[in-house]
mmCIF file of C-alpha atoms in Angstrom:
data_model
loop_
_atom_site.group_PDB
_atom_site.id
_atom_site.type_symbol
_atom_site.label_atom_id
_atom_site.label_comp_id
_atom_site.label_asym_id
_atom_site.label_seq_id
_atom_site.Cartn_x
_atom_site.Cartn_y
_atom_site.Cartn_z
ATOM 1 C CA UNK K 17 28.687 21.473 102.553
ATOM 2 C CA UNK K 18 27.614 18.239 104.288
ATOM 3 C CA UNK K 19 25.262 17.600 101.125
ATOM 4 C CA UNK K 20 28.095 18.327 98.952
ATOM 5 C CA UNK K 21 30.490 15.847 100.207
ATOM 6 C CA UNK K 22 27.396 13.258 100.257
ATOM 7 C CA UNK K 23 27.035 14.174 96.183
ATOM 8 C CA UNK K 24 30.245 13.725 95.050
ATOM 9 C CA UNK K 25 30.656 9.990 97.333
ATOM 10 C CA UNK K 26 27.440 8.576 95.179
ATOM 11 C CA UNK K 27 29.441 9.532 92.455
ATOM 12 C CA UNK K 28 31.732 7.685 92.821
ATOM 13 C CA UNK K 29 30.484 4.661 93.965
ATOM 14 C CA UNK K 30 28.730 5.135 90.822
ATOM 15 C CA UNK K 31 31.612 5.509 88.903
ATOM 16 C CA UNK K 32 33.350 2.477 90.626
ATOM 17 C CA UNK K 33 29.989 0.083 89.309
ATOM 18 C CA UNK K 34 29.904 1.467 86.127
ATOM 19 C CA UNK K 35 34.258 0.360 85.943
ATOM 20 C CA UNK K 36 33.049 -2.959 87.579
ATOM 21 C CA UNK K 37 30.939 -3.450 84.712
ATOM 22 C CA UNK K 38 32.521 -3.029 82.267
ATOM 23 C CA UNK K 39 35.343 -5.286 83.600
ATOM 24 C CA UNK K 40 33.042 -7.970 83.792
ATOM 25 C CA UNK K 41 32.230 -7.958 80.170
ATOM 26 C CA UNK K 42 35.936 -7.575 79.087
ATOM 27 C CA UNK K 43 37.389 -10.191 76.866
ATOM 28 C CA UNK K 44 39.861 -11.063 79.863
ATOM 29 C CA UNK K 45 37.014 -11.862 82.204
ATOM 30 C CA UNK K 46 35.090 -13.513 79.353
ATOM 31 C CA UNK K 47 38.172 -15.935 79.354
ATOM 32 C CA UNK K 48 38.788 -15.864 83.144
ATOM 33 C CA UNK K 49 34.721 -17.127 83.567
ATOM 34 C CA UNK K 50 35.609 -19.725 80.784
ATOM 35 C CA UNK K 51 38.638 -21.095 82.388
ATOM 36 C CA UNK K 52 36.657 -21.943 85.761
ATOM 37 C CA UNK K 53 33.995 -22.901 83.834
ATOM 38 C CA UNK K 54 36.583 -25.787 82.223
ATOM 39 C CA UNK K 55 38.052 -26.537 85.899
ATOM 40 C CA UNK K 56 35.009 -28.171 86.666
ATOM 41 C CA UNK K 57 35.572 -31.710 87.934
ATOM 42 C CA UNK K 58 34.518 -34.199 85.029
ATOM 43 C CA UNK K 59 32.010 -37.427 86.179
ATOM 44 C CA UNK K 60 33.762 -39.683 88.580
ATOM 45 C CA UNK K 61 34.723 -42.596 86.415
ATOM 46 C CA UNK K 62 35.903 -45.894 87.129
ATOM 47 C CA UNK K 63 37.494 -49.152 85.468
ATOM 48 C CA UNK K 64 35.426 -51.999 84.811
ATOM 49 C CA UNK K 65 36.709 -55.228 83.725
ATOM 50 C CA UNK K 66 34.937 -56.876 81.360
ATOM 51 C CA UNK K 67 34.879 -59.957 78.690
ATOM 52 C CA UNK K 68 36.460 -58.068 76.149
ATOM 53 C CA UNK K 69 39.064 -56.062 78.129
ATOM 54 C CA UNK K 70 38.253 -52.531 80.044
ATOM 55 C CA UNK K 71 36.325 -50.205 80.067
ATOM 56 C CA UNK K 72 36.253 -46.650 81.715
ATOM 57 C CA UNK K 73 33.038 -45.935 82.993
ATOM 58 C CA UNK K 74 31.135 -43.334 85.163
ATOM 59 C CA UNK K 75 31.123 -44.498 88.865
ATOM 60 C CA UNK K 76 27.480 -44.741 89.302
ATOM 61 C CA UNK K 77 26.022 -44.833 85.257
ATOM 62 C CA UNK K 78 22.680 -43.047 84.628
ATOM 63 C CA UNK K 79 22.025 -42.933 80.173
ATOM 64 C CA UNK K 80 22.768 -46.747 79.453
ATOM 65 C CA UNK K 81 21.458 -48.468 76.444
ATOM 66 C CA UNK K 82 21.813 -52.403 76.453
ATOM 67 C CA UNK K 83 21.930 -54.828 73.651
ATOM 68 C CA UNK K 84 20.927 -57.720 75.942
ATOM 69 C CA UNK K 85 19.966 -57.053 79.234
ATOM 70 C CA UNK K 86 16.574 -54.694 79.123
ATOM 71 C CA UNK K 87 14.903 -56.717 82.068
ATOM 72 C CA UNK K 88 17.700 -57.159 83.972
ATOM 73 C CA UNK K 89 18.160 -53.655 84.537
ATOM 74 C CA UNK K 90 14.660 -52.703 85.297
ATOM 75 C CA UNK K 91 14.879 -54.967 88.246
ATOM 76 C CA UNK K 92 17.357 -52.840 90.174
ATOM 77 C CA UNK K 93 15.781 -50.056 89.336
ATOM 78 C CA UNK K 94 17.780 -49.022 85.779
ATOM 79 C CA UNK K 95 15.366 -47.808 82.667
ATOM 80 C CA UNK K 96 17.691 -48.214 80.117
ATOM 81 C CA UNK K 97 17.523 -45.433 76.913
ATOM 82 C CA UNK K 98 17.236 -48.293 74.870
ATOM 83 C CA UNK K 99 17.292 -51.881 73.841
ATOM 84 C CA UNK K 100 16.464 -54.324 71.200
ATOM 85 C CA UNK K 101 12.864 -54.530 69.641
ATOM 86 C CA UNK K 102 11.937 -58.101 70.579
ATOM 87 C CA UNK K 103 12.805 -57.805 74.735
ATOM 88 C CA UNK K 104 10.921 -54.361 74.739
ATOM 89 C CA UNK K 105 8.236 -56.045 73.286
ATOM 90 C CA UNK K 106 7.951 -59.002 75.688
ATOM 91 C CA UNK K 107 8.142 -56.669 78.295
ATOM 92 C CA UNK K 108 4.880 -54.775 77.499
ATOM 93 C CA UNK K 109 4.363 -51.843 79.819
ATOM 94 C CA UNK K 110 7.242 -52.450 81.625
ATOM 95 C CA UNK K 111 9.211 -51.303 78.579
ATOM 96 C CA UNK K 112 7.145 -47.843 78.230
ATOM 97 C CA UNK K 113 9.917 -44.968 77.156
ATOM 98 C CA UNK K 114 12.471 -47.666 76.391
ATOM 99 C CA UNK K 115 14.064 -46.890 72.537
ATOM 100 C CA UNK K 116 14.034 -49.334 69.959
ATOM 101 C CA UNK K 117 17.585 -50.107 68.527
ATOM 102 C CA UNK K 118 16.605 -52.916 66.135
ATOM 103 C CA UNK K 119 16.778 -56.407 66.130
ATOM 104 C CA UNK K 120 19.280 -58.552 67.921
ATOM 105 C CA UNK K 121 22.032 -58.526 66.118
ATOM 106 C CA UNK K 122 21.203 -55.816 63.519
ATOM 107 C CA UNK K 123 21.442 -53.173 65.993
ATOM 108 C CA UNK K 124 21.043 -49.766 64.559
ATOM 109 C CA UNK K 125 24.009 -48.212 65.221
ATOM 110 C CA UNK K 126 22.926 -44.416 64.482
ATOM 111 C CA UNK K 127 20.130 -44.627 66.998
ATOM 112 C CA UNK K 128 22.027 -45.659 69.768
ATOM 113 C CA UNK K 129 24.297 -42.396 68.978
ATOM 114 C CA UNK K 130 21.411 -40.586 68.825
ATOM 115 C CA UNK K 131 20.458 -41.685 72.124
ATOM 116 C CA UNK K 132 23.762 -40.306 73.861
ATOM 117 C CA UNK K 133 24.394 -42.633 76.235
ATOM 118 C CA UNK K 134 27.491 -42.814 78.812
ATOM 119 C CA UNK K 135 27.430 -46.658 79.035
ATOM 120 C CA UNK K 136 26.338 -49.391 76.163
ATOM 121 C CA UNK K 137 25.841 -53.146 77.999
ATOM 122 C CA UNK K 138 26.172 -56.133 75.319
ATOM 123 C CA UNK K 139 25.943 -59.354 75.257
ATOM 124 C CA UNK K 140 27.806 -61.285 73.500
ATOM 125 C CA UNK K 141 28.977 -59.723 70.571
ATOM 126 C CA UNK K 142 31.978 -60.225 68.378
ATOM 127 C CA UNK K 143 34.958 -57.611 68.112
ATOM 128 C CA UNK K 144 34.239 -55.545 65.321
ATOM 129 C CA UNK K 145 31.068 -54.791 66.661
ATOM 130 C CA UNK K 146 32.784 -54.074 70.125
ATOM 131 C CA UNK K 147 35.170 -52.043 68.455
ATOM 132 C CA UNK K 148 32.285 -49.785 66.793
ATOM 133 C CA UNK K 149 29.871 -49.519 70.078
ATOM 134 C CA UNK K 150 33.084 -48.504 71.666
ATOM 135 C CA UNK K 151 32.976 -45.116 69.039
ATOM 136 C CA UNK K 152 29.613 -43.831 70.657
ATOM 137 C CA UNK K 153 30.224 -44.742 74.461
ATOM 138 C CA UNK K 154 31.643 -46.880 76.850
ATOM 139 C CA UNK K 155 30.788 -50.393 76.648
ATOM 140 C CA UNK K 156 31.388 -53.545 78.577
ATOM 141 C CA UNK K 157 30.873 -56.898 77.574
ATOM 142 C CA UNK K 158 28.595 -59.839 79.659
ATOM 143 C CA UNK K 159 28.632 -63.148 77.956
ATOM 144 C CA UNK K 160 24.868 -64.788 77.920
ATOM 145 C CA UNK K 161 25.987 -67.977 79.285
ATOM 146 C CA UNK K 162 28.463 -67.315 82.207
ATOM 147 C CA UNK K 163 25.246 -66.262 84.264
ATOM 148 C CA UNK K 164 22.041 -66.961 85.692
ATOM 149 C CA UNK K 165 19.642 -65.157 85.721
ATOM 150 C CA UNK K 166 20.643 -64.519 89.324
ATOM 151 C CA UNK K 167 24.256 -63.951 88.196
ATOM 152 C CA UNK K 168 23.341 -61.591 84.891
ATOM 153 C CA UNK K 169 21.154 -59.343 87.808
ATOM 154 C CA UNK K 170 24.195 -59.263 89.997
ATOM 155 C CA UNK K 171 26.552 -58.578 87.360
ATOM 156 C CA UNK K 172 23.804 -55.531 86.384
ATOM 157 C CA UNK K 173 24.215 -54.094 90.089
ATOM 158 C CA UNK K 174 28.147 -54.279 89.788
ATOM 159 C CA UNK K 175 28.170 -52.228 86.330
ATOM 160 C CA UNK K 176 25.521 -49.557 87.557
ATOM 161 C CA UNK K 177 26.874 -49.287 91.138
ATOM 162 C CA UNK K 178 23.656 -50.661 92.418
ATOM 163 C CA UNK K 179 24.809 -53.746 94.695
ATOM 164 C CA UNK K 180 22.343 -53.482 97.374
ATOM 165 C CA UNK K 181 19.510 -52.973 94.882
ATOM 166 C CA UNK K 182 20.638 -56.145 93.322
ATOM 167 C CA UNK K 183 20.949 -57.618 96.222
ATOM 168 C CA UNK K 184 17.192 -57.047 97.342
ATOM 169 C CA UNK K 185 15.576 -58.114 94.103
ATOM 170 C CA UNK K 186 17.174 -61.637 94.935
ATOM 171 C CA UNK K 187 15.992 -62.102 98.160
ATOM 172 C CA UNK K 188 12.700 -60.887 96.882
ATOM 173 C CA UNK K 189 12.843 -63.072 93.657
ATOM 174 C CA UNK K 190 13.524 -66.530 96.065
ATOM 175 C CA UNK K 191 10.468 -65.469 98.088
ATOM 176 C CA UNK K 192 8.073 -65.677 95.145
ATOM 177 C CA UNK K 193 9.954 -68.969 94.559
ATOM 178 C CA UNK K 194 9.386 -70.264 97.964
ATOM 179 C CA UNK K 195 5.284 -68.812 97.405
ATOM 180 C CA UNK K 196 5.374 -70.933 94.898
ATOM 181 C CA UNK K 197 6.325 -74.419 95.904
ATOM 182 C CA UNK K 198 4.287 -73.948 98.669
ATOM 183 C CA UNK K 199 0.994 -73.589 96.086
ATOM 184 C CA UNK K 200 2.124 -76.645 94.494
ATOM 185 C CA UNK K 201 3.397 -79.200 97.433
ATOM 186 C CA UNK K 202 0.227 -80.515 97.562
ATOM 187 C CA UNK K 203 0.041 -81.373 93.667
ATOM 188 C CA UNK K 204 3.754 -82.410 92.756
ATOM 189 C CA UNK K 205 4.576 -85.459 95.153
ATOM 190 C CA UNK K 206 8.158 -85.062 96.849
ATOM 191 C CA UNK K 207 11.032 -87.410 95.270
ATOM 192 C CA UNK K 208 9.354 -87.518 92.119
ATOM 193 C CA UNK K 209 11.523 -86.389 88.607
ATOM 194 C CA UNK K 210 10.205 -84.372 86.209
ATOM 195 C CA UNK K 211 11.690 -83.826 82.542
ATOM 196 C CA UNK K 212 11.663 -81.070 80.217
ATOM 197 C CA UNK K 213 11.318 -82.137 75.724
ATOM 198 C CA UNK K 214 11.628 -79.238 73.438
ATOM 199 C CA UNK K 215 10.201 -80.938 70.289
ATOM 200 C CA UNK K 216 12.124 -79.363 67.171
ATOM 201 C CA UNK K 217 11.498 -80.587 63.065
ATOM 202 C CA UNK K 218 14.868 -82.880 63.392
ATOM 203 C CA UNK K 219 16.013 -83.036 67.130
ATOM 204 C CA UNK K 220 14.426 -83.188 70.333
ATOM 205 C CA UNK K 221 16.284 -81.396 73.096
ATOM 206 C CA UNK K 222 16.142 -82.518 77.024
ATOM 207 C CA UNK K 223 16.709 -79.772 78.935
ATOM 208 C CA UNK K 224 18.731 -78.256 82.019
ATOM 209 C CA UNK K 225 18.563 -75.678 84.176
ATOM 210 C CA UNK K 226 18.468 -72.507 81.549
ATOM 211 C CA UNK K 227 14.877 -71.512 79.810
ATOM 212 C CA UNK K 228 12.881 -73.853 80.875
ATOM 213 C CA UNK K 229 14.524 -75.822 83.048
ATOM 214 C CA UNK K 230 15.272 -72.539 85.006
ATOM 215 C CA UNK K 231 11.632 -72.425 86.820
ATOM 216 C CA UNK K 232 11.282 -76.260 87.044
ATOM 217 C CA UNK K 233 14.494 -77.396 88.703
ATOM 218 C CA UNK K 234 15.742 -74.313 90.358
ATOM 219 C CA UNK K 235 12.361 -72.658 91.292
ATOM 220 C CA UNK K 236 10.406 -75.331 92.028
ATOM 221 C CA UNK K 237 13.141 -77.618 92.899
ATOM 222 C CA UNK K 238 12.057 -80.798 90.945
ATOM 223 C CA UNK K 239 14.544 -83.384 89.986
ATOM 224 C CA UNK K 240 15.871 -83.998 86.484
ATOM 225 C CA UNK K 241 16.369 -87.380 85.238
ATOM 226 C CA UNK K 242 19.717 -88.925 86.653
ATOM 227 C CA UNK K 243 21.358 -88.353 83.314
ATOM 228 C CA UNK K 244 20.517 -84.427 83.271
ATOM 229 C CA UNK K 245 21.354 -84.238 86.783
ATOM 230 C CA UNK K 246 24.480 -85.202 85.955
ATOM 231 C CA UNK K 247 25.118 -82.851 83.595
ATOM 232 C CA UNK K 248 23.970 -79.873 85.645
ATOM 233 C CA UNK K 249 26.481 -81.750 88.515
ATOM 234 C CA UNK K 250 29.907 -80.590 85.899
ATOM 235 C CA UNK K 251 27.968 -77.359 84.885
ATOM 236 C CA UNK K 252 25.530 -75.539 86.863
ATOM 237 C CA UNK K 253 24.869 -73.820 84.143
ATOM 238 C CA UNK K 254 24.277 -76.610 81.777
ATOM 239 C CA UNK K 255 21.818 -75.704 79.133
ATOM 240 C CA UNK K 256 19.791 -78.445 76.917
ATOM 241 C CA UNK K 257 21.363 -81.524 75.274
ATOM 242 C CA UNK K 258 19.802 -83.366 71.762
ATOM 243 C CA UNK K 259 18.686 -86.951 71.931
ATOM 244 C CA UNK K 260 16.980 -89.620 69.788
ATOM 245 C CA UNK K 261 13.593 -90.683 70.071
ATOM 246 C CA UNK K 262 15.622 -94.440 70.919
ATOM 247 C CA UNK K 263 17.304 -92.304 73.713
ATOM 248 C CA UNK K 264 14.144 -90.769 75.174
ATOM 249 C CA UNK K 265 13.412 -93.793 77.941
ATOM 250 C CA UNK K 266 17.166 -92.642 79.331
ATOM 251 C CA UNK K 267 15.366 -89.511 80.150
ATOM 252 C CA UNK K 268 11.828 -90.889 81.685
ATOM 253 C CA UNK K 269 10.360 -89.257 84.289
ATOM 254 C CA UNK K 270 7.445 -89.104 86.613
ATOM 255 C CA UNK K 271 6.297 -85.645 85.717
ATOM 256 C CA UNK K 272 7.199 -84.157 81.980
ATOM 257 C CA UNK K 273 7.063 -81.145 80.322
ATOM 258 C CA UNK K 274 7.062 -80.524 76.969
ATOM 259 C CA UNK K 275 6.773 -77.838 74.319
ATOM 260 C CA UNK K 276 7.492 -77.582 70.258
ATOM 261 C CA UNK K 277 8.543 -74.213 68.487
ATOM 262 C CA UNK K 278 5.995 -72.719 66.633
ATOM 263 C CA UNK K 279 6.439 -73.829 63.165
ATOM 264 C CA UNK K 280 3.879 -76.705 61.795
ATOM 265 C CA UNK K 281 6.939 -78.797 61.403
ATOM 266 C CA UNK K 282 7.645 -79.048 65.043
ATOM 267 C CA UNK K 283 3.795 -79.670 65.638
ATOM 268 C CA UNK K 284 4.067 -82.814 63.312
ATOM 269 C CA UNK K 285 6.949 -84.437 64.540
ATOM 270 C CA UNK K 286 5.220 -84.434 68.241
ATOM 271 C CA UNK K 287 2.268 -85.528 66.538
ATOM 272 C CA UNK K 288 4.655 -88.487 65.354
ATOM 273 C CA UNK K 289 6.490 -89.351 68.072
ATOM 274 C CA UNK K 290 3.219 -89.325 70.407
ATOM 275 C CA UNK K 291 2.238 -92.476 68.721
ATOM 276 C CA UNK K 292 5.165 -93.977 68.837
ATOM 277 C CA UNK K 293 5.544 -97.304 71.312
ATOM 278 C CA UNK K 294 8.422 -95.610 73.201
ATOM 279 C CA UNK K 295 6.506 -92.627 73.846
ATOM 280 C CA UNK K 296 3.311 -94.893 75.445
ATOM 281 C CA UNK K 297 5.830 -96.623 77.487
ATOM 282 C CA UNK K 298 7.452 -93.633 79.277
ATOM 283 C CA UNK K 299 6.164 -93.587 82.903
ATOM 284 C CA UNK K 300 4.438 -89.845 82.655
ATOM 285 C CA UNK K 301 2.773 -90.644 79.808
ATOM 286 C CA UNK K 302 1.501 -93.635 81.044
ATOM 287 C CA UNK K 303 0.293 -91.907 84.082
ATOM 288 C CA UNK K 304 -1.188 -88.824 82.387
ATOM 289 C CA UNK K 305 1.621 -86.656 83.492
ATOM 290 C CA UNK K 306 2.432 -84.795 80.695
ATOM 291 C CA UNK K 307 1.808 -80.991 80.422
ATOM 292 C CA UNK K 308 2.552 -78.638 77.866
ATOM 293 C CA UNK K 309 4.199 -75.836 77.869
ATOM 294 C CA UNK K 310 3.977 -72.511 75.937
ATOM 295 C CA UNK K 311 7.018 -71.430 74.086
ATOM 296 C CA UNK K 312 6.623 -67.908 74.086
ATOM 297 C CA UNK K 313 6.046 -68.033 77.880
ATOM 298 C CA UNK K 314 8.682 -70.184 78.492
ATOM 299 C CA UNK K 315 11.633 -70.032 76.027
ATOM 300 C CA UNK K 316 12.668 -66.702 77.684
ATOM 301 C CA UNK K 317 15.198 -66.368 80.447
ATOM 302 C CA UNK K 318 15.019 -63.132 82.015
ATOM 303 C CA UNK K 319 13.582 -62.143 85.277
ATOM 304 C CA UNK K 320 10.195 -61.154 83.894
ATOM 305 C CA UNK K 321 10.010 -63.958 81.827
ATOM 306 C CA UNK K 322 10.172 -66.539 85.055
ATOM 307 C CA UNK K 323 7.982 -64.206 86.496
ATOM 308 C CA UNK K 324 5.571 -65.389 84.289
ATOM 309 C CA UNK K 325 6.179 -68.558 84.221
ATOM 310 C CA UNK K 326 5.746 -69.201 87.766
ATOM 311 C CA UNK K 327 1.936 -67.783 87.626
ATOM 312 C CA UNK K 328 1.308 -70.409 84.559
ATOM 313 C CA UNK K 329 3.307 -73.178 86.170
ATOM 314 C CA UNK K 330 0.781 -72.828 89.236
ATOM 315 C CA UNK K 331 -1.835 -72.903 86.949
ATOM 316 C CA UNK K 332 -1.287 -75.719 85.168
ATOM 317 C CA UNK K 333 -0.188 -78.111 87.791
ATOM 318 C CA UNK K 334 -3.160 -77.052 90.023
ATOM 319 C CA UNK K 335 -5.799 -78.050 87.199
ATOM 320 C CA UNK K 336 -4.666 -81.299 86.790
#
């Protein structure tokens, strides 16, 4: 009897399974699974202001592909999906898994879709190319020249959520700055100015504190000529302005530095003004100051680029 009663109870519990079953695969429960499913909570997303308006974007972005600012993310920490040919390719290894999306400003649109991302970063780019980036994701807006190169890493930290990581690469970026002048106190004499000519086919161009002038006056902390100092005195982030050869003795300094772009034209118009009688007379010529500078080392303006030209800068001051 007692084996009886214990038969028909595995029954059915069997029985009550079996039911269980077959509820789960019901179209109801099908559609009840699917309805928590959709309940999820989306990504945490926030508003960014930007140059060209808002932008909703997730709180802490992961799958971002930038049109400008490839080296900037890397130093807090950010591998971007992708980013134009030209700053992967100055980055070397650095840049390893980083997408190509074309040139700057022929961006290839269909490979940044095809890259998915949840945030696009440009530079500065003009509305109707906002308004089509804006189709595959996200995307903010950081005009080139409102920032440093301290300011564009910040801004990087605010958009990705990673302030403190900004914040450390900056301390640690003025360090190697510091390392620096130290190496070269003993060559560059304290007081003295030091100019920066960019020797082009038609114009020559004294410049400030961006490209070049970045590492010279703000690294190293050597004065500009009185009338460049003035400049950078109304804009801190003043760039480069064109002068005559007749204007270049406004500009002496002690110490110069001088490049030419890479063209054969440039090269021969430096060849030209080298011989001229106001080029003898300028005070680092006449003192065998004068030290040239590479443009593809130092025409760029991103972290990794001053990176590099601090080691050369060392370098070259140390073997004269």
């Amino acid at each position: 009897m007692r084996k009886s009663k214990l038969t028909c109870i595995a029954v059915f519990l069997l029985i009550l399974i079996v039911i269980a079953g077959c509820g789960a695969n019901s179209p109801d429960a099908k559609q009840a699974a699917s309805a928590d499913s959709s309940s999820a909570k989306p990504a945490a997303e926030r508003v960014y202001k930007h140059a060209m308006g808002e932008a909703k974007i997730p709180v802490k972005p992961e799958k971002v592909v930038t049109l400008q600012y490839v080296s900037q993310l890397l130093s807090i920490g950010v591998k971007p999906l992708g980013g134009p040919a030209n700053l992967i390719k100055d980055l070397g290894e650095k840049a390893a898994g980083i997408e190509n999306i074309g040139e700057a400003g022929k961006y290839n649109s269909e490979k940044i879709l095809e890259l998915q991302p949840e945030l696009i970063i440009a530079g500065d780019v003009e509305q109707e190319a906002y308004d089509k980036l804006s189709k595959i994701a996200p995307t903010v807006v950081v005009p080139w020249m409102n920032h440093d190169v301290f300011g564009h890493v910040k801004v990087m930290g605010d958009i990705m959520n990673r302030q403190s990581e900004a914040e450390a690469w900056s301390k640690a970026f003025r360090a190697k700055f510091q390392a620096v002048r130290e190496q070269i106190q003993s060559v560059i004499e304290p007081g003295k100015t030091a100019a920066i000519y960019n020797i082009r086919p038609k114009e020559i161009y004294v410049y400030g504190v961006r490209n070049f002038g970045f590492t010279i006056y703000k690294a190293l902390e050597l004065t500009p000529p009185p009338p460049v100092k003035k400049e950078i005195e109304k804009d801190p982030n003043f760039w480069a302005v064109p002068v005559s050869l007749e204007q270049l003795p406004e500009y002496a300094s002690d110490y110069l530095f001088v490049s030419t772009f890479g063209d054969d034209d440039s090269k021969k118009r430096l060849d030209e003004i080298s011989k001229t009688a106001l080029w003898a007379n300028l005070p680092a010529v006449k003192n065998n100051r004068v030290y040239m500078l590479n443009l593809d080392t130092w025409f760029g303006y991103t972290p990794h680029d001053i990176e590099k030209q601090l080691q050369e800068i060392v370098s070259l001051l140390k073997k004269s």
